[in-house]
Short mmCIF file of C-alpha atoms in Angstrom, two decimals:
data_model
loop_
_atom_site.label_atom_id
_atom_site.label_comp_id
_atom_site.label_asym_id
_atom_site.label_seq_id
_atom_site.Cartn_x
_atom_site.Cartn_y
_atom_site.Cartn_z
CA UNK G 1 -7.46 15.03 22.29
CA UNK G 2 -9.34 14.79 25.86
CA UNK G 3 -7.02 15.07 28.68
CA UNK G 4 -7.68 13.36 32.08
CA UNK G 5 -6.94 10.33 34.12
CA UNK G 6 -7.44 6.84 31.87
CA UNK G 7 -8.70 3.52 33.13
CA UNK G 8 -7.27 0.28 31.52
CA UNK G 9 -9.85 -3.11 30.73
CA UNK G 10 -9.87 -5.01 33.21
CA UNK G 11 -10.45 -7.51 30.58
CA UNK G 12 -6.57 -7.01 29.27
CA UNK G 13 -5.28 -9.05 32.38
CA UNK G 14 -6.07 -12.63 32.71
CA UNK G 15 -7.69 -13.45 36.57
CA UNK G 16 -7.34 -17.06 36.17
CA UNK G 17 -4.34 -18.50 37.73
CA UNK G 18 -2.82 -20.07 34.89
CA UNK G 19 1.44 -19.45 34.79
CA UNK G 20 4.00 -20.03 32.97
CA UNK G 21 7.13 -21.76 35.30
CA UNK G 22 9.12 -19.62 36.85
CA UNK G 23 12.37 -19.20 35.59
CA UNK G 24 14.35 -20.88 38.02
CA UNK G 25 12.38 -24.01 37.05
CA UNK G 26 12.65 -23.15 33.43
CA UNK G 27 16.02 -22.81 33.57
CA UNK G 28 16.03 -27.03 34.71
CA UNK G 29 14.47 -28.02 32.54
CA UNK G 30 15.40 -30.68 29.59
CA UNK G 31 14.13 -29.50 26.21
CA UNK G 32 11.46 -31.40 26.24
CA UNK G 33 10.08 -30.16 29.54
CA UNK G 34 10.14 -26.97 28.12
CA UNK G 35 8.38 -27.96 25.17
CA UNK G 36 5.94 -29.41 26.87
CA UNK G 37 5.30 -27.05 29.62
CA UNK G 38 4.43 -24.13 26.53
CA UNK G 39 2.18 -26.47 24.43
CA UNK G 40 0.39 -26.90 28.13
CA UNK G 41 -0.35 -23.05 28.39
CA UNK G 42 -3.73 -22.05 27.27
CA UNK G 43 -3.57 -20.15 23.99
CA UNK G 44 -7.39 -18.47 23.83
CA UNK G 45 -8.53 -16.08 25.83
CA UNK G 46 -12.01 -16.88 27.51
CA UNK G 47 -14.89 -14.75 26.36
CA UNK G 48 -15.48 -13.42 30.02
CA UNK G 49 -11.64 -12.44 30.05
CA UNK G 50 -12.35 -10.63 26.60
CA UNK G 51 -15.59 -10.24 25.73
CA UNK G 52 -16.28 -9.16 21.91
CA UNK G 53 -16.16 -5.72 21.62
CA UNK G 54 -17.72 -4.97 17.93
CA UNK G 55 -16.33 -4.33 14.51
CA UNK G 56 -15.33 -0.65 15.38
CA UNK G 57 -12.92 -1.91 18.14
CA UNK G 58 -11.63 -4.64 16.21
CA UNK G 59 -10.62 -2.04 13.18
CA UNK G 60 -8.59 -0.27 15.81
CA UNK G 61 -6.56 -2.73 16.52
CA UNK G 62 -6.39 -4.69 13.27
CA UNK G 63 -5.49 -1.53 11.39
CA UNK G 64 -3.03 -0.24 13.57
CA UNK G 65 -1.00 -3.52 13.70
CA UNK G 66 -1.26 -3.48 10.01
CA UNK G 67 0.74 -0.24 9.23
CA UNK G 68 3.41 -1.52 11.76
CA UNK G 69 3.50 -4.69 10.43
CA UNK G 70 4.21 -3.44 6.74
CA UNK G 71 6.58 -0.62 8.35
CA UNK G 72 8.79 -2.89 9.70
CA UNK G 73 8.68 -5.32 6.74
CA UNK G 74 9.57 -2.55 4.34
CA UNK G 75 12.37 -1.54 6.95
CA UNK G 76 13.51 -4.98 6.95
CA UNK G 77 13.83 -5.54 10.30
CA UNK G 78 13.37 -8.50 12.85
CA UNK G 79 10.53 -6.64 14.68
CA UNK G 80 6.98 -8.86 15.80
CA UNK G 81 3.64 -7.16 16.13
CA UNK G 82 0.83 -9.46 17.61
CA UNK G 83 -2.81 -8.38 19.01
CA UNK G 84 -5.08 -10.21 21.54
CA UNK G 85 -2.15 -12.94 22.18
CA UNK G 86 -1.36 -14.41 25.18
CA UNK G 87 1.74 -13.58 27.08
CA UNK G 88 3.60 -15.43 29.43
CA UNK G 89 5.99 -13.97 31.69
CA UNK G 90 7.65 -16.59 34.89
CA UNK G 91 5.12 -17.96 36.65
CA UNK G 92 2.54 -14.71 36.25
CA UNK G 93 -0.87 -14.99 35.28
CA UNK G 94 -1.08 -14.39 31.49
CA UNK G 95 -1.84 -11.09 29.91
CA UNK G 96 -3.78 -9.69 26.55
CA UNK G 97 -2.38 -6.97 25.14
CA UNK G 98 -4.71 -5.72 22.77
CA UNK G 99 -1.38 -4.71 20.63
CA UNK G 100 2.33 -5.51 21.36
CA UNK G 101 5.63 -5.24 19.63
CA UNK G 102 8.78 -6.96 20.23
CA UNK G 103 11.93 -5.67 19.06
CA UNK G 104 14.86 -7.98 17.29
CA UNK G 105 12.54 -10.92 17.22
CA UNK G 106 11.49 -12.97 14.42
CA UNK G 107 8.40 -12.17 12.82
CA UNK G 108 6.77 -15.51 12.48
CA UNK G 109 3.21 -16.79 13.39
CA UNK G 110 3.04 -17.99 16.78
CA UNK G 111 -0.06 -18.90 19.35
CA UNK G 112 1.23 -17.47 22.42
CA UNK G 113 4.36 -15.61 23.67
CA UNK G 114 6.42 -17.38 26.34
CA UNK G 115 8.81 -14.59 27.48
CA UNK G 116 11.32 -17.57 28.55
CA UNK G 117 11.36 -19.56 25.69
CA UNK G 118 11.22 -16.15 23.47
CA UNK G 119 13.86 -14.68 25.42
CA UNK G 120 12.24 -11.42 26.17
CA UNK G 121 8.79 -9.84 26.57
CA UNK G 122 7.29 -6.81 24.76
CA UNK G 123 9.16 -3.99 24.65
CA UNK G 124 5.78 -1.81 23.34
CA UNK G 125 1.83 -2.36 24.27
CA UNK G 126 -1.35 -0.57 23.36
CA UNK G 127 -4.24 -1.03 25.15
CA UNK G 128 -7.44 0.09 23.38
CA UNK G 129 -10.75 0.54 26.02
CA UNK G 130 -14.33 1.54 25.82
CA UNK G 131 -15.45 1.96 29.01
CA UNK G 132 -13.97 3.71 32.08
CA UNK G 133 -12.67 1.74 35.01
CA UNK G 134 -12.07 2.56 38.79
CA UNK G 135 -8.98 4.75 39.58
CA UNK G 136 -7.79 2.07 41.63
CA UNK G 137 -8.16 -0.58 38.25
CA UNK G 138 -6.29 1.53 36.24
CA UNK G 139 -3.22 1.55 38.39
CA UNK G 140 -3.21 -1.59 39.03
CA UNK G 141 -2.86 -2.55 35.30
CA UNK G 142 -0.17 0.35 34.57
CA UNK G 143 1.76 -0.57 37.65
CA UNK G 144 1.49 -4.28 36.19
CA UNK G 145 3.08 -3.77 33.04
CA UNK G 146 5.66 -1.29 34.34
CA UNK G 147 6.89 -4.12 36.97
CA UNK G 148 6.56 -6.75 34.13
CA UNK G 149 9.63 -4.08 32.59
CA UNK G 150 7.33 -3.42 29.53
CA UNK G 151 9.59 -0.39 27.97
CA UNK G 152 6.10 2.01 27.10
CA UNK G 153 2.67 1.63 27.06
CA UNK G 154 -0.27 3.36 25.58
CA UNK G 155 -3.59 3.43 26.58
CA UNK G 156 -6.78 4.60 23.98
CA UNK G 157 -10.10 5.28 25.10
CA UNK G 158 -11.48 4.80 21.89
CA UNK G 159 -14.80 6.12 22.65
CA UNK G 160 -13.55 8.95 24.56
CA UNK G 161 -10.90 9.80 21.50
CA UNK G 162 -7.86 10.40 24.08
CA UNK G 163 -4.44 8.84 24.06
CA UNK G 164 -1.96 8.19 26.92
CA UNK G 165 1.48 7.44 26.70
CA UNK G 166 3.83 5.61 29.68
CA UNK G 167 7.88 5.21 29.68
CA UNK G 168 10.04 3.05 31.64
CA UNK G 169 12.92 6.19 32.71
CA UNK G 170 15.90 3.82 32.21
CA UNK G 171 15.69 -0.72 31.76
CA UNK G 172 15.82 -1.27 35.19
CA UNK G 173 13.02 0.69 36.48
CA UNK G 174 9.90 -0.42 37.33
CA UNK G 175 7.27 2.67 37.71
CA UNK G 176 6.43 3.99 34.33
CA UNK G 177 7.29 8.45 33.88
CA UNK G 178 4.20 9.99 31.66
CA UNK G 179 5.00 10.60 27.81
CA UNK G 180 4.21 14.19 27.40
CA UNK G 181 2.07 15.15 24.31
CA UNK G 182 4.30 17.79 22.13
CA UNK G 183 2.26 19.23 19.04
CA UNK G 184 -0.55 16.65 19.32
CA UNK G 185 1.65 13.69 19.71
CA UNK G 186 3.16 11.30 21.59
CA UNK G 187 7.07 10.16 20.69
CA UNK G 188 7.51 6.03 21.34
CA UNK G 189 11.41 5.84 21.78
CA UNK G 190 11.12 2.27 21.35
CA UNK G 191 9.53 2.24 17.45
CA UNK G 192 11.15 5.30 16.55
CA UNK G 193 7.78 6.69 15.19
CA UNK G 194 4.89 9.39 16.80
CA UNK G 195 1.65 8.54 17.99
CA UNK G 196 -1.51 10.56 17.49
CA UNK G 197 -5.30 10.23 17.16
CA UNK G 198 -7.69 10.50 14.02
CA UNK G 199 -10.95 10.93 15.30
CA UNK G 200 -11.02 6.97 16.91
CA UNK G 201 -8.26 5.89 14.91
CA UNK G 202 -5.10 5.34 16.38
CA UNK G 203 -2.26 6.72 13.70
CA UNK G 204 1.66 5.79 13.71
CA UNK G 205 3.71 8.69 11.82
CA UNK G 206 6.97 8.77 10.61
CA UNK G 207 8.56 11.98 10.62
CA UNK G 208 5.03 14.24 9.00
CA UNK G 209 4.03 10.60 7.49
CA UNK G 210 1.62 8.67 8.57
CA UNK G 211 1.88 4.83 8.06
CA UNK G 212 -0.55 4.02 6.01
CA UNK G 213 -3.08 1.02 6.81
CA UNK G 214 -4.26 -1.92 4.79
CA UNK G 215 -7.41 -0.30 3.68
CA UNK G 216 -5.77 2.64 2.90
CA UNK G 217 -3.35 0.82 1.19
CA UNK G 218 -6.13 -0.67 -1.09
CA UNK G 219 -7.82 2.43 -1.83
CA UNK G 220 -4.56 3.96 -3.38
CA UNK G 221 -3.42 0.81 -5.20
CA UNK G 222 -7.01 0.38 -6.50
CA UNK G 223 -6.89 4.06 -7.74
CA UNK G 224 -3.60 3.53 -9.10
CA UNK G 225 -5.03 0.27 -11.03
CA UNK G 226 -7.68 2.48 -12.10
CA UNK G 227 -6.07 5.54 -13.19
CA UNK G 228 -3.44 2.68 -15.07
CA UNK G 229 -6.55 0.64 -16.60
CA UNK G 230 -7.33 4.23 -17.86
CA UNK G 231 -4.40 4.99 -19.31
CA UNK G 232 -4.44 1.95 -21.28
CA UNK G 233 -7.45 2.56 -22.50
CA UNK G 234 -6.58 6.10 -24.13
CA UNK G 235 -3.46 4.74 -24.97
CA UNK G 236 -5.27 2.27 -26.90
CA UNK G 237 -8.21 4.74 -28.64
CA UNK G 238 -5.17 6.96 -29.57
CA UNK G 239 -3.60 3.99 -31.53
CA UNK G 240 -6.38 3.69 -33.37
CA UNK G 241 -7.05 6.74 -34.17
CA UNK G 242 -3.62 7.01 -34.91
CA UNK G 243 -3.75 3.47 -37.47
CA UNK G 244 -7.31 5.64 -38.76
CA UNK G 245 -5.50 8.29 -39.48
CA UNK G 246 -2.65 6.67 -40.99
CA UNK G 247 -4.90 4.40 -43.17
CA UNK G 248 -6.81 7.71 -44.26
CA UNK G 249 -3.23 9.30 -45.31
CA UNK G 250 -2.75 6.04 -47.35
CA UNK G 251 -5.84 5.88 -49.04
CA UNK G 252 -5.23 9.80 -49.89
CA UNK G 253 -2.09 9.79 -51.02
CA UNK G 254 -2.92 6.18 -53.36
CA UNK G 255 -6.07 8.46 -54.89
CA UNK G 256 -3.39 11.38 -55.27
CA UNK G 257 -0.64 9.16 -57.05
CA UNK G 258 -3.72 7.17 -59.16
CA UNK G 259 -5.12 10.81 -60.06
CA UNK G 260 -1.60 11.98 -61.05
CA UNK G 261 -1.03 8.82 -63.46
CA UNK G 262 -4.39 8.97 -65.03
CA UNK G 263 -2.96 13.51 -65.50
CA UNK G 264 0.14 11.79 -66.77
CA UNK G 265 -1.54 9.63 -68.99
CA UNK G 266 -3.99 12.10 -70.29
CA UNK G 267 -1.27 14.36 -71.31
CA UNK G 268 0.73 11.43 -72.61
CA UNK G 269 -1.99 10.71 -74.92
CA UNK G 270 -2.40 14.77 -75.57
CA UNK G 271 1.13 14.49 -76.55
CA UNK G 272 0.77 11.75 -79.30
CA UNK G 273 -2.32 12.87 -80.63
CA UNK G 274 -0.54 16.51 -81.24
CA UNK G 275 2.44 14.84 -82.82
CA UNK G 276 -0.01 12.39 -85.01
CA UNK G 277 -1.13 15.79 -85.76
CA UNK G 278 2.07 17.44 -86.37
CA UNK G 279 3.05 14.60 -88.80
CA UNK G 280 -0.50 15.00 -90.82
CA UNK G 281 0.31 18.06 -90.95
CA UNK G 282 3.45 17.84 -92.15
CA UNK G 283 2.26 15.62 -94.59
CA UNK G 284 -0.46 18.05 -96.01
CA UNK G 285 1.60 20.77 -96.13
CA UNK G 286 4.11 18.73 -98.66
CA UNK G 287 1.33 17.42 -100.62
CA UNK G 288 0.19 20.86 -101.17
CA UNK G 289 4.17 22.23 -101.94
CA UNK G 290 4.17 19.06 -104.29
CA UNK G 291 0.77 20.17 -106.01
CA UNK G 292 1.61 24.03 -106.22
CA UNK G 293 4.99 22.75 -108.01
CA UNK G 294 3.35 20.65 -110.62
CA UNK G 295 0.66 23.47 -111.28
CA UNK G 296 3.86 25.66 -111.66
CA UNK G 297 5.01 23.47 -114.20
CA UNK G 298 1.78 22.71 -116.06
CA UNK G 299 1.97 27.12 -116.46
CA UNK G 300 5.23 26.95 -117.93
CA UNK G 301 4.27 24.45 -120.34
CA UNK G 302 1.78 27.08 -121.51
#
């Protein structure tokens, strides 16, 4: 991680003149002056404010917003996390912040962010940046958001792979302190998680965790679908090699008990045909006493 001096976009501040009322005039308002004076606030940002900065910038920001956005929502917590949305503050020109969080506020959809009708203004703000800006630029923009009593900012050079880190001392200061880096990271008190750099992606860590992002998040639940659809799948081939093999034990032990009966029969039949035998036998063998008597007899008679 690069150290040295950053430079904020110029493009995160809006030049034109356009301001919320200041809060003395908000605060006389009916409710339907209000209402009307935040639906008369511009809500895009004008293309020479922001110009388009590419794909690779825009997967900064979109997947850093989504990790804290499914953070929080796991967590539970009333915590909002916008990018590129416009923020009013009393009667200040509007700013961009390419990310911002707001702490105990409801996490709904929204167009813009009117501090006085919101009750309160970001507490945290990244500001991702391509290009290096003039000393003088860059403090203007940090001083900005430190009098606006935005609790930390970071700044990313994205192309430059450094990170910087700002801290409001105490709530009612209004010059930011540095964050210093300790083992590769920066600490935001205000999200109670670390902030570090991977290559030009901007990572949020929990503890030795980092939160993972949406596409991350689909790479592991596709691999988890996959490695599931495969387990099916053997699951399946072993049932039916399993039913196979039971079917093969069937027809096996059917042939065994049909080979058995057929054994049983044979010897059944083995069985009479002795005892048929035994009784012919039998039957000879009198005949033949019967014959020797009556030739006995016939001698006597001699």
């Amino acid at each position: 991680m690069a150290i040295g001096p950053p430079s904020l976009r110029s493009a995160s501040i809006e030049p034109a003149d356009v301001r919320a009322p200041s809060q003395a005039a908000w605060d006389k308002m009916t409710q339907d002056e209000r209402m009307r004076a935040v639906m008369a606030l511009p809500v895009a940002t004008p293309v020479d404010v922001r110009p388009p900065e590419g794909d690779a910038y825009r997967k900064v920001k979109t997947g850093a917003l989504q990790a804290l956005e499914a953070f929080f929502r796991r967590l539970k917590q009333r915590v909002y996390v916008s990018s590129d949305l416009a923020v009013y503050y009393p009667n200040e020109t509007r700013i961009v912040p390419e990310l911002f969080v707001v702490l105990d506020a409801e996490p709904r959809d929204r167009t813009k962010w009117v501090v006085s009708a919101e009750g309160k203004g970001p507490d945290f703000v990244v500001e991702v940046f391509t290009s290096p800006e003039a000393g003088k630029e860059r403090e203007a923009h940090v001083d900005r958001y430190a009098a606006l009593g935005i609790s930390e900012l970071f700044l990313l050079d994205r192309t430059r792979r450094w990170l910087r880190g700002y801290r409001l001392p105490r709530p009612t200061a209004r010059s930011y302190e540095p964050i210093p880096l300790e083992e590769g990271r920066f600490t935001s008190n205000v999200l109670g998680l670390d902030l570090t750099l991977e290559g030009p992606r901007l990572r949020f860590l929990y503890g030795t965790a980092p939160l993972p992002e949406a596409d991350e998040t689909i790479t592991r639940l596709g691999a988890m679908l996959n490695e599931a659809v495969v387990m099916k799948e053997e699951a399946e081939r072993r049932a039916v090699d399993e039913e196979r093999r039971a079917v093969e034990a069937g027809l096996r032990a059917e042939e065994a008990l049909k080979l058995a009966e057929e054994i049983k029969q044979r010897a059944d039949e083995e069985a009479r045909k002795a005892e048929e035998e035994g009784e012919r036998a039998a039957v000879t063998e009198q005949r033949l006493a019967e014959a020797l008597s009556e030739l006995h007899k016939l001698k006597g008679w001699e």
